[in-house]
PDB file of C-alpha atoms in Angstrom:
ATOM      1  CA  ALA A   1     197.000 -94.815 114.877  1.00  0.00           C
ATOM      2  CA  LEU A   2     198.154 -93.356 118.177  1.00  0.00           C
ATOM      3  CA  ILE A   3     194.606 -93.256 119.574  1.00  0.00           C
ATOM      4  CA  PRO A   4     193.475 -96.918 119.595  1.00  0.00           C
ATOM      5  CA  ASN A   5     190.385 -97.661 117.528  1.00  0.00           C
ATOM      6  CA  ALA A   6     187.407 -98.968 119.497  1.00  0.00           C
ATOM      7  CA  ASP A   7     185.090-101.643 118.191  1.00  0.00           C
ATOM      8  CA  GLY A   8     181.614-102.396 119.476  1.00  0.00           C
ATOM      9  CA  PRO A   9     178.564-100.226 120.235  1.00  0.00           C
ATOM     10  CA  TYR A  10     177.985 -97.694 122.984  1.00  0.00           C
ATOM     11  CA  LEU A  11     177.724 -99.785 126.142  1.00  0.00           C
ATOM     12  CA  GLU A  12     174.488-100.054 128.068  1.00  0.00           C
ATOM     13  CA  TYR A  13     174.374-100.591 131.827  1.00  0.00           C
ATOM     14  CA  GLY A  14     176.056-103.859 132.791  1.00  0.00           C
ATOM     15  CA  GLN A  15     177.648-104.548 129.403  1.00  0.00           C
ATOM     16  CA  GLU A  16     181.322-105.504 129.415  1.00  0.00           C
ATOM     17  CA  ILE A  17     183.823-103.233 127.724  1.00  0.00           C
ATOM     18  CA  THR A  18     185.890-104.653 124.855  1.00  0.00           C
ATOM     19  CA  PRO A  19     189.713-104.698 124.997  1.00  0.00           C
ATOM     20  CA  ALA A  20     189.826-102.108 122.180  1.00  0.00           C
ATOM     21  CA  GLN A  21     187.447 -99.772 124.012  1.00  0.00           C
ATOM     22  CA  ARG A  22     189.483-100.219 127.196  1.00  0.00           C
ATOM     23  CA  ALA A  23     192.733 -99.373 125.381  1.00  0.00           C
ATOM     24  CA  ARG A  24     191.172 -96.291 123.792  1.00  0.00           C
ATOM     25  CA  GLY A  25     189.820 -95.108 127.138  1.00  0.00           C
ATOM     26  CA  ASP A  26     193.183 -95.680 128.839  1.00  0.00           C
ATOM     27  CA  PHE A  27     195.028 -93.563 126.282  1.00  0.00           C
ATOM     28  CA  ILE A  28     192.472 -90.746 126.069  1.00  0.00           C
ATOM     29  CA  GLY A  29     192.094 -90.596 129.843  1.00  0.00           C
ATOM     30  CA  GLY A  30     195.869 -90.625 130.224  1.00  0.00           C
ATOM     31  CA  VAL A  31     196.397 -87.680 127.861  1.00  0.00           C
ATOM     32  CA  VAL A  32     193.669 -85.653 129.597  1.00  0.00           C
ATOM     33  CA  ARG A  33     195.254 -86.470 132.979  1.00  0.00           C
ATOM     34  CA  LEU A  34     198.664 -85.402 131.627  1.00  0.00           C
ATOM     35  CA  GLY A  35     197.295 -81.960 130.760  1.00  0.00           C
ATOM     36  CA  TRP A  36     195.416 -81.682 134.050  1.00  0.00           C
ATOM     37  CA  HIS A  37     198.492 -82.574 136.112  1.00  0.00           C
ATOM     38  CA  ASP A  38     200.597 -80.010 134.276  1.00  0.00           C
ATOM     39  CA  GLY A  39     198.145 -77.118 134.565  1.00  0.00           C
ATOM     40  CA  SER A  40     196.789 -77.878 138.040  1.00  0.00           C
ATOM     41  CA  THR A  41     200.123 -77.261 139.759  1.00  0.00           C
ATOM     42  CA  TYR A  42     199.484 -73.503 139.546  1.00  0.00           C
ATOM     43  CA  SER A  43     199.463 -71.401 142.713  1.00  0.00           C
ATOM     44  CA  GLN A  44     198.033 -67.885 142.558  1.00  0.00           C
ATOM     45  CA  GLU A  45     199.599 -66.965 145.876  1.00  0.00           C
ATOM     46  CA  ASP A  46     203.094 -68.152 144.944  1.00  0.00           C
ATOM     47  CA  SER A  47     202.822 -67.213 141.242  1.00  0.00           C
ATOM     48  CA  ASN A  48     204.427 -70.425 140.062  1.00  0.00           C
ATOM     49  CA  GLY A  49     203.525 -73.767 138.548  1.00  0.00           C
ATOM     50  CA  GLY A  50     200.861 -74.109 135.912  1.00  0.00           C
ATOM     51  CA  MET A  51     200.827 -75.204 132.277  1.00  0.00           C
ATOM     52  CA  ASP A  52     204.564 -75.039 131.662  1.00  0.00           C
ATOM     53  CA  GLY A  53     205.425 -78.378 130.033  1.00  0.00           C
ATOM     54  CA  CYS A  54     207.168 -79.598 133.190  1.00  0.00           C
ATOM     55  CA  LEU A  55     206.064 -82.626 135.210  1.00  0.00           C
ATOM     56  CA  ASN A  56     208.006 -84.385 137.926  1.00  0.00           C
ATOM     57  CA  PHE A  57     207.399 -88.040 137.063  1.00  0.00           C
ATOM     58  CA  ASP A  58     208.907 -89.087 140.409  1.00  0.00           C
ATOM     59  CA  ASP A  59     205.985 -87.481 142.251  1.00  0.00           C
ATOM     60  CA  PRO A  60     203.735 -90.405 143.310  1.00  0.00           C
ATOM     61  CA  ALA A  61     200.705 -88.388 142.144  1.00  0.00           C
ATOM     62  CA  ASN A  62     202.063 -88.606 138.580  1.00  0.00           C
ATOM     63  CA  LYS A  63     202.333 -92.385 138.461  1.00  0.00           C
ATOM     64  CA  GLY A  64     201.463 -93.679 134.990  1.00  0.00           C
ATOM     65  CA  LEU A  65     202.029 -90.364 133.205  1.00  0.00           C
ATOM     66  CA  ARG A  66     205.615 -91.111 132.163  1.00  0.00           C
ATOM     67  CA  GLY A  67     204.244 -93.861 129.904  1.00  0.00           C
ATOM     68  CA  ILE A  68     201.697 -91.499 128.338  1.00  0.00           C
ATOM     69  CA  TRP A  69     204.405 -88.944 127.557  1.00  0.00           C
ATOM     70  CA  GLN A  70     206.594 -91.678 126.068  1.00  0.00           C
ATOM     71  CA  GLU A  71     203.750 -92.504 123.679  1.00  0.00           C
ATOM     72  CA  LEU A  72     203.414 -88.842 122.679  1.00  0.00           C
ATOM     73  CA  ARG A  73     207.137 -88.140 122.503  1.00  0.00           C
ATOM     74  CA  PRO A  74     207.735 -89.588 118.976  1.00  0.00           C
ATOM     75  CA  VAL A  75     205.074 -87.225 117.588  1.00  0.00           C
ATOM     76  CA  TYR A  76     206.468 -84.259 119.495  1.00  0.00           C
ATOM     77  CA  ARG A  77     209.996 -84.844 118.136  1.00  0.00           C
ATOM     78  CA  ASN A  78     208.746 -83.792 114.698  1.00  0.00           C
ATOM     79  CA  TYR A  79     207.703 -80.370 116.005  1.00  0.00           C
ATOM     80  CA  GLU A  80     209.854 -79.572 119.024  1.00  0.00           C
ATOM     81  CA  ASP A  81     211.773 -76.901 117.094  1.00  0.00           C
ATOM     82  CA  VAL A  82     208.605 -74.791 116.734  1.00  0.00           C
ATOM     83  CA  CYS A  83     206.404 -76.070 119.543  1.00  0.00           C
ATOM     84  CA  SER A  84     206.814 -75.922 123.301  1.00  0.00           C
ATOM     85  CA  ARG A  85     205.982 -79.011 125.343  1.00  0.00           C
ATOM     86  CA  ALA A  86     203.219 -77.059 127.072  1.00  0.00           C
ATOM     87  CA  ASP A  87     201.578 -76.103 123.759  1.00  0.00           C
ATOM     88  CA  PHE A  88     201.959 -79.642 122.436  1.00  0.00           C
ATOM     89  CA  THR A  89     200.395 -81.184 125.548  1.00  0.00           C
ATOM     90  CA  SER A  90     197.566 -78.642 125.449  1.00  0.00           C
ATOM     91  CA  LEU A  91     196.865 -79.458 121.809  1.00  0.00           C
ATOM     92  CA  ALA A  92     197.024 -83.184 122.575  1.00  0.00           C
ATOM     93  CA  THR A  93     194.333 -82.860 125.262  1.00  0.00           C
ATOM     94  CA  ILE A  94     191.811 -81.029 123.092  1.00  0.00           C
ATOM     95  CA  THR A  95     192.494 -83.458 120.223  1.00  0.00           C
ATOM     96  CA  VAL A  96     191.689 -86.575 122.254  1.00  0.00           C
ATOM     97  CA  ILE A  97     188.685 -84.909 123.903  1.00  0.00           C
ATOM     98  CA  LYS A  98     187.187 -84.182 120.488  1.00  0.00           C
ATOM     99  CA  ALA A  99     188.078 -87.666 119.212  1.00  0.00           C
ATOM    100  CA  ALA A 100     186.184 -89.155 122.172  1.00  0.00           C
ATOM    101  CA  GLY A 101     183.006 -87.258 121.295  1.00  0.00           C
ATOM    102  CA  GLY A 102     183.642 -84.220 123.474  1.00  0.00           C
ATOM    103  CA  PRO A 103     183.529 -80.520 122.623  1.00  0.00           C
ATOM    104  CA  ASP A 104     185.658 -78.930 119.903  1.00  0.00           C
ATOM    105  CA  ILE A 105     187.825 -76.618 122.020  1.00  0.00           C
ATOM    106  CA  GLU A 106     189.875 -73.796 120.490  1.00  0.00           C
ATOM    107  CA  ILE A 107     192.885 -72.687 122.492  1.00  0.00           C
ATOM    108  CA  PRO A 108     195.532 -69.971 122.149  1.00  0.00           C
ATOM    109  CA  TYR A 109     199.238 -70.784 121.837  1.00  0.00           C
ATOM    110  CA  GLY A 110     202.591 -69.366 122.861  1.00  0.00           C
ATOM    111  CA  ARG A 111     203.208 -71.141 126.184  1.00  0.00           C
ATOM    112  CA  VAL A 112     206.747 -71.110 127.522  1.00  0.00           C
ATOM    113  CA  ASP A 113     208.236 -74.267 129.020  1.00  0.00           C
ATOM    114  CA  ALA A 114     209.870 -74.483 132.446  1.00  0.00           C
ATOM    115  CA  ASP A 115     213.034 -76.521 132.925  1.00  0.00           C
ATOM    116  CA  GLU A 116     212.370 -77.278 136.591  1.00  0.00           C
ATOM    117  CA  CYS A 117     209.174 -77.735 138.590  1.00  0.00           C
ATOM    118  CA  ASP A 118     210.219 -78.932 142.047  1.00  0.00           C
ATOM    119  CA  GLU A 119     207.667 -76.610 143.674  1.00  0.00           C
ATOM    120  CA  ASP A 120     204.853 -78.653 142.102  1.00  0.00           C
ATOM    121  CA  TRP A 121     205.388 -81.586 144.475  1.00  0.00           C
ATOM    122  CA  GLY A 122     202.353 -82.348 146.624  1.00  0.00           C
ATOM    123  CA  ARG A 123     199.937 -79.887 144.994  1.00  0.00           C
ATOM    124  CA  PHE A 124     197.535 -82.464 143.604  1.00  0.00           C
ATOM    125  CA  PRO A 125     194.207 -83.297 145.288  1.00  0.00           C
ATOM    126  CA  SER A 126     194.188 -86.165 147.770  1.00  0.00           C
ATOM    127  CA  LEU A 127     191.901 -89.006 146.672  1.00  0.00           C
ATOM    128  CA  LYS A 128     190.961 -89.620 150.317  1.00  0.00           C
ATOM    129  CA  LYS A 129     189.531 -86.202 151.102  1.00  0.00           C
ATOM    130  CA  SER A 130     186.228 -84.499 150.282  1.00  0.00           C
ATOM    131  CA  ARG A 131     184.585 -81.284 149.110  1.00  0.00           C
ATOM    132  CA  ASP A 132     186.361 -78.771 151.370  1.00  0.00           C
ATOM    133  CA  HIS A 133     189.683 -80.118 150.133  1.00  0.00           C
ATOM    134  CA  VAL A 134     188.513 -79.934 146.506  1.00  0.00           C
ATOM    135  CA  ARG A 135     187.421 -76.320 147.010  1.00  0.00           C
ATOM    136  CA  LYS A 136     190.762 -75.418 148.607  1.00  0.00           C
ATOM    137  CA  VAL A 137     192.813 -76.975 145.795  1.00  0.00           C
ATOM    138  CA  PHE A 138     190.801 -75.360 143.007  1.00  0.00           C
ATOM    139  CA  ARG A 139     190.704 -72.002 144.798  1.00  0.00           C
ATOM    140  CA  ARG A 140     194.519 -72.078 144.920  1.00  0.00           C
ATOM    141  CA  MET A 141     194.451 -72.145 141.114  1.00  0.00           C
ATOM    142  CA  GLY A 142     191.798 -69.419 140.844  1.00  0.00           C
ATOM    143  CA  PHE A 143     188.786 -71.600 140.016  1.00  0.00           C
ATOM    144  CA  THR A 144     185.265 -71.303 141.401  1.00  0.00           C
ATOM    145  CA  MET A 145     183.427 -74.332 142.771  1.00  0.00           C
ATOM    146  CA  GLN A 146     181.260 -74.397 139.646  1.00  0.00           C
ATOM    147  CA  GLU A 147     184.403 -74.554 137.479  1.00  0.00           C
ATOM    148  CA  ALA A 148     185.785 -77.297 139.735  1.00  0.00           C
ATOM    149  CA  VAL A 149     182.656 -79.415 139.239  1.00  0.00           C
ATOM    150  CA  ALA A 150     182.863 -78.864 135.469  1.00  0.00           C
ATOM    151  CA  LEU A 151     186.516 -79.908 135.326  1.00  0.00           C
ATOM    152  CA  MET A 152     185.989 -82.977 137.515  1.00  0.00           C
ATOM    153  CA  GLY A 153     183.666 -84.327 134.823  1.00  0.00           C
ATOM    154  CA  ALA A 154     186.755 -85.285 132.816  1.00  0.00           C
ATOM    155  CA  HIS A 155     186.783 -88.415 134.997  1.00  0.00           C
ATOM    156  CA  THR A 156     184.167 -89.704 132.552  1.00  0.00           C
ATOM    157  CA  VAL A 157     187.074 -90.981 130.397  1.00  0.00           C
ATOM    158  CA  GLY A 158     189.677 -93.480 131.509  1.00  0.00           C
ATOM    159  CA  ARG A 159     189.875 -95.395 134.761  1.00  0.00           C
ATOM    160  CA  CYS A 160     191.797 -95.860 137.967  1.00  0.00           C
ATOM    161  CA  GLU A 161     194.471 -98.533 137.649  1.00  0.00           C
ATOM    162  CA  LEU A 162     195.663-100.490 140.666  1.00  0.00           C
ATOM    163  CA  LYS A 163     199.348 -99.916 139.860  1.00  0.00           C
ATOM    164  CA  ASN A 164     198.878 -96.123 139.771  1.00  0.00           C
ATOM    165  CA  PHE A 165     196.173 -95.432 142.359  1.00  0.00           C
ATOM    166  CA  GLY A 166     195.740 -98.509 144.530  1.00  0.00           C
ATOM    167  CA  LEU A 167     192.229 -98.743 143.052  1.00  0.00           C
ATOM    168  CA  GLU A 168     190.859-100.387 139.922  1.00  0.00           C
ATOM    169  CA  GLY A 169     187.867 -99.415 137.820  1.00  0.00           C
ATOM    170  CA  PRO A 170     186.208 -96.733 135.670  1.00  0.00           C
ATOM    171  CA  TRP A 171     183.809 -93.965 136.660  1.00  0.00           C
ATOM    172  CA  ALA A 172     181.431 -94.849 133.786  1.00  0.00           C
ATOM    173  CA  GLU A 173     180.902 -97.881 131.535  1.00  0.00           C
ATOM    174  CA  ASN A 174     181.870 -96.035 128.355  1.00  0.00           C
ATOM    175  CA  GLU A 175     185.276 -94.991 129.601  1.00  0.00           C
ATOM    176  CA  HIS A 176     186.363 -94.295 126.011  1.00  0.00           C
ATOM    177  CA  VAL A 177     183.576 -91.712 125.442  1.00  0.00           C
ATOM    178  CA  PHE A 178     183.665 -88.081 126.583  1.00  0.00           C
ATOM    179  CA  ASP A 179     180.088 -87.494 127.734  1.00  0.00           C
ATOM    180  CA  ASN A 180     178.214 -86.409 130.857  1.00  0.00           C
ATOM    181  CA  ALA A 181     177.798 -89.951 132.230  1.00  0.00           C
ATOM    182  CA  TYR A 182     179.999 -89.053 135.221  1.00  0.00           C
ATOM    183  CA  TYR A 183     177.300 -86.749 136.565  1.00  0.00           C
ATOM    184  CA  HIS A 184     174.168 -88.814 136.077  1.00  0.00           C
ATOM    185  CA  LYS A 185     175.935 -91.969 137.292  1.00  0.00           C
ATOM    186  CA  MET A 186     176.854 -90.079 140.454  1.00  0.00           C
ATOM    187  CA  LEU A 187     173.222 -89.151 141.078  1.00  0.00           C
ATOM    188  CA  ASP A 188     171.283 -92.122 139.677  1.00  0.00           C
ATOM    189  CA  LEU A 189     173.254 -95.096 141.000  1.00  0.00           C
ATOM    190  CA  VAL A 190     173.673 -96.278 144.589  1.00  0.00           C
ATOM    191  CA  TRP A 191     177.262 -95.927 145.788  1.00  0.00           C
ATOM    192  CA  GLU A 192     178.626 -97.821 148.788  1.00  0.00           C
ATOM    193  CA  ARG A 193     181.586 -96.675 150.889  1.00  0.00           C
ATOM    194  CA  LYS A 194     184.546 -99.095 150.589  1.00  0.00           C
ATOM    195  CA  VAL A 195     188.254 -99.201 151.389  1.00  0.00           C
ATOM    196  CA  GLU A 196     190.939-100.891 149.299  1.00  0.00           C
ATOM    197  CA  VAL A 197     194.169-101.698 151.147  1.00  0.00           C
ATOM    198  CA  THR A 198     197.445-102.311 149.310  1.00  0.00           C
ATOM    199  CA  GLU A 199     201.024-102.490 150.534  1.00  0.00           C
ATOM    200  CA  GLU A 200     202.132 -99.578 148.337  1.00  0.00           C
ATOM    201  CA  PHE A 201     199.200 -97.193 148.779  1.00  0.00           C
ATOM    202  CA  GLY A 202     197.855 -98.182 152.187  1.00  0.00           C
ATOM    203  CA  SER A 203     194.137 -97.548 152.740  1.00  0.00           C
ATOM    204  CA  GLN A 204     192.289 -96.042 149.788  1.00  0.00           C
ATOM    205  CA  PRO A 205     188.670 -95.119 150.617  1.00  0.00           C
ATOM    206  CA  HIS A 206     186.321 -94.941 147.650  1.00  0.00           C
ATOM    207  CA  TRP A 207     182.711 -95.549 146.602  1.00  0.00           C
ATOM    208  CA  ASP A 208     181.678 -98.669 144.735  1.00  0.00           C
ATOM    209  CA  HIS A 209     178.698 -99.495 142.552  1.00  0.00           C
ATOM    210  CA  ALA A 210     178.031-103.221 142.063  1.00  0.00           C
ATOM    211  CA  LYS A 211     181.770-103.927 141.759  1.00  0.00           C
ATOM    212  CA  MET A 212     181.608-102.362 138.278  1.00  0.00           C
ATOM    213  CA  LEU A 213     182.158 -98.631 138.734  1.00  0.00           C
ATOM    214  CA  LEU A 214     183.887 -96.448 141.301  1.00  0.00           C
ATOM    215  CA  MET A 215     183.886 -92.895 142.545  1.00  0.00           C
ATOM    216  CA  LEU A 216     186.503 -91.251 144.723  1.00  0.00           C
ATOM    217  CA  ASN A 217     185.685 -89.291 147.870  1.00  0.00           C
ATOM    218  CA  THR A 218     186.529 -86.149 145.893  1.00  0.00           C
ATOM    219  CA  ASP A 219     183.884 -87.139 143.316  1.00  0.00           C
ATOM    220  CA  ILE A 220     181.004 -88.186 145.550  1.00  0.00           C
ATOM    221  CA  SER A 221     181.486 -85.178 147.821  1.00  0.00           C
ATOM    222  CA  LEU A 222     180.580 -82.825 144.951  1.00  0.00           C
ATOM    223  CA  ALA A 223     176.967 -83.974 145.339  1.00  0.00           C
ATOM    224  CA  TRP A 224     176.639 -85.649 148.730  1.00  0.00           C
ATOM    225  CA  ASN A 225     177.658 -84.568 152.225  1.00  0.00           C
ATOM    226  CA  ILE A 226     180.103 -87.282 153.324  1.00  0.00           C
ATOM    227  CA  ASP A 227     182.755 -87.583 155.998  1.00  0.00           C
ATOM    228  CA  GLY A 228     185.568 -88.056 153.527  1.00  0.00           C
ATOM    229  CA  ASP A 229     188.655 -87.840 155.694  1.00  0.00           C
ATOM    230  CA  ASN A 230     188.589 -91.247 157.358  1.00  0.00           C
ATOM    231  CA  ASP A 231     189.911 -94.599 156.075  1.00  0.00           C
ATOM    232  CA  ASP A 232     187.332 -96.689 157.953  1.00  0.00           C
ATOM    233  CA  PRO A 233     184.404 -97.736 155.698  1.00  0.00           C
ATOM    234  CA  ASN A 234     182.228 -98.124 158.783  1.00  0.00           C
ATOM    235  CA  HIS A 235     183.023 -94.627 160.015  1.00  0.00           C
ATOM    236  CA  GLY A 236     180.529 -91.818 159.691  1.00  0.00           C
ATOM    237  CA  ASP A 237     177.216 -91.521 157.978  1.00  0.00           C
ATOM    238  CA  PRO A 238     176.161 -92.260 155.290  1.00  0.00           C
ATOM    239  CA  HIS A 239     177.526 -95.627 154.170  1.00  0.00           C
ATOM    240  CA  LYS A 240     175.606 -95.364 150.876  1.00  0.00           C
ATOM    241  CA  CYS A 241     174.582 -92.462 148.653  1.00  0.00           C
ATOM    242  CA  GLY A 242     172.885 -91.887 145.315  1.00  0.00           C
ATOM    243  CA  GLY A 243     169.864 -93.466 143.661  1.00  0.00           C
ATOM    244  CA  ASP A 244     167.030 -93.875 146.155  1.00  0.00           C
ATOM    245  CA  MET A 245     169.291 -93.384 149.188  1.00  0.00           C
ATOM    246  CA  GLN A 246     168.448 -90.292 151.226  1.00  0.00           C
ATOM    247  CA  CYS A 247     171.686 -88.354 151.641  1.00  0.00           C
ATOM    248  CA  ASP A 248     172.238 -84.716 152.521  1.00  0.00           C
ATOM    249  CA  THR A 249     173.341 -82.712 149.503  1.00  0.00           C
ATOM    250  CA  GLN A 250     176.193 -80.253 149.125  1.00  0.00           C
ATOM    251  CA  ASN A 251     175.802 -76.732 147.764  1.00  0.00           C
ATOM    252  CA  SER A 252     177.608 -77.892 144.637  1.00  0.00           C
ATOM    253  CA  TYR A 253     174.924 -80.540 144.044  1.00  0.00           C
ATOM    254  CA  ARG A 254     173.112 -78.040 141.812  1.00  0.00           C
ATOM    255  CA  HIS A 255     176.056 -77.979 139.398  1.00  0.00           C
ATOM    256  CA  VAL A 256     176.230 -81.786 139.274  1.00  0.00           C
ATOM    257  CA  ALA A 257     172.475 -81.970 138.632  1.00  0.00           C
ATOM    258  CA  ARG A 258     172.632 -79.345 135.886  1.00  0.00           C
ATOM    259  CA  TYR A 259     175.413 -81.157 134.056  1.00  0.00           C
ATOM    260  CA  ALA A 260     173.636 -84.494 134.498  1.00  0.00           C
ATOM    261  CA  GLN A 261     170.596 -83.009 132.760  1.00  0.00           C
ATOM    262  CA  SER A 262     172.386 -81.115 129.999  1.00  0.00           C
ATOM    263  CA  GLN A 263     175.515 -82.366 128.277  1.00  0.00           C
ATOM    264  CA  GLU A 264     175.481 -79.227 126.132  1.00  0.00           C
ATOM    265  CA  GLU A 265     175.740 -76.977 129.189  1.00  0.00           C
ATOM    266  CA  TRP A 266     178.525 -79.119 130.618  1.00  0.00           C
ATOM    267  CA  PHE A 267     180.471 -79.030 127.331  1.00  0.00           C
ATOM    268  CA  GLU A 268     180.216 -75.237 127.303  1.00  0.00           C
ATOM    269  CA  ASP A 269     181.325 -74.793 130.915  1.00  0.00           C
ATOM    270  CA  PHE A 270     184.007 -77.471 130.671  1.00  0.00           C
ATOM    271  CA  SER A 271     185.479 -75.869 127.548  1.00  0.00           C
ATOM    272  CA  SER A 272     185.777 -72.471 129.252  1.00  0.00           C
ATOM    273  CA  ALA A 273     187.356 -73.977 132.368  1.00  0.00           C
ATOM    274  CA  TRP A 274     189.727 -76.186 130.340  1.00  0.00           C
ATOM    275  CA  ILE A 275     190.974 -73.200 128.313  1.00  0.00           C
ATOM    276  CA  LYS A 276     191.598 -71.406 131.607  1.00  0.00           C
ATOM    277  CA  LEU A 277     193.465 -74.419 133.017  1.00  0.00           C
ATOM    278  CA  LEU A 278     195.698 -74.639 129.952  1.00  0.00           C
ATOM    279  CA  SER A 279     196.667 -70.969 130.360  1.00  0.00           C
ATOM    280  CA  LEU A 280     197.588 -71.004 134.058  1.00  0.00           C
ATOM    281  CA  GLY A 281     201.065 -69.772 134.916  1.00  0.00           C
ATOM    282  CA  GLN A 282     201.774 -68.143 131.549  1.00  0.00           C
ATOM    283  CA  ASP A 283     202.722 -64.501 132.018  1.00  0.00           C
ATOM    284  CA  GLY A 284     202.748 -63.528 128.344  1.00  0.00           C
ATOM    285  CA  ASP A 285     199.719 -63.034 126.123  1.00  0.00           C
ATOM    286  CA  LEU A 286     198.698 -66.249 124.426  1.00  0.00           C
ATOM    287  CA  GLN A 287     197.453 -65.846 120.867  1.00  0.00           C
ATOM    288  CA  LYS A 288     195.000 -67.742 118.705  1.00  0.00           C
ATOM    289  CA  CYS A 289     196.567 -68.435 115.326  1.00  0.00           C
ATOM    290  CA  GLU A 290     194.432 -68.029 112.225  1.00  0.00           C
ATOM    291  CA  SER A 291     196.534 -70.139 109.891  1.00  0.00           C
ATOM    292  CA  GLU A 292     199.999 -71.554 109.376  1.00  0.00           C
ATOM    293  CA  GLU A 293     200.601 -69.070 106.537  1.00  0.00           C
ATOM    294  CA  ASP A 294     200.506 -65.999 108.778  1.00  0.00           C
ATOM    295  CA  SER A 295     202.361 -67.446 111.770  1.00  0.00           C
ATOM    296  CA  ASP A 296     204.993 -69.964 112.733  1.00  0.00           C
ATOM    297  CA  SER A 297     202.453 -71.708 114.910  1.00  0.00           C
ATOM    298  CA  TYR A 298     201.254 -75.244 115.141  1.00  0.00           C
ATOM    299  CA  ASP A 299     197.550 -75.015 115.758  1.00  0.00           C
ATOM    300  CA  ASP A 300     196.661 -77.155 112.740  1.00  0.00           C
ATOM    301  CA  ARG A 301     195.281 -80.426 114.103  1.00  0.00           C
ATOM    302  CA  SER A 302     196.296 -82.213 110.906  1.00  0.00           C
ATOM    303  CA  TRP A 303     199.453 -82.815 112.908  1.00  0.00           C
ATOM    304  CA  PHE A 304     197.430 -85.453 114.699  1.00  0.00           C
ATOM    305  CA  SER A 305     195.701 -86.939 111.661  1.00  0.00           C
ATOM    306  CA  SER A 306     197.572 -90.175 112.341  1.00  0.00           C
ATOM    307  CA  TRP A 307     195.942 -90.364 115.770  1.00  0.00           C
TER     308      TRP A 307
END
């Protein structure tokens, strides 16, 4: 199976993840990141980028994604005559999200691939910055702050890997499960400001919980008012947030709190925002296909039954 099977129960706080659960989370998180990095290159102002099946794997922000595409490529070869890369990647994301326990998302098809995407370079969010940067990046794509908070919850699957980010660790214990743990972990646990320094990535500020979980500045700043644009862990106030720590909240805190309380509401809002993301940059009308009999489409997820 392309999606690794995961043994063991749902992990409680402090339990160690199994190798199978880790492998499943790595793959699912990687496929979701692949879709996000394709769609999130869109610029409303410049009318380019978006979900066009084109990723520049030499962009440092895309480190690790070449390997994910290489895993998907053998499946895609069977359908490339009738399926664009953008449609295939879109379908892959909603398939793994559902397989991980997330919402069942229905998307339209008909995306057209781009052969070049040099303008996409440098459009991804900086891990070092905070809420104002997040708002600016998502506004460039046409998203509201509420939609940004909903989309950021996809960090609940997968993890940061040292070789790709200069940081190591998951956002939630059950990194192979698509649930709302990202939000209630952000609010319920105490997070401490840290900096990881590597030769390749330099200083990478982040927030640590008990050396088990991490949050990026871009994550924590959705709920808490932090000074996120400085590499010094002793710079600014606060040094800790979450749990019983008294930190000033951001306006977007209300969205984080709502999704922490209701997974159903998050699934609904995430699904709407994800469909929007997967349609960015496509000028033509995308169509939902009712069946294979009345179209030459490829919306049947039995394609991925081997996953």
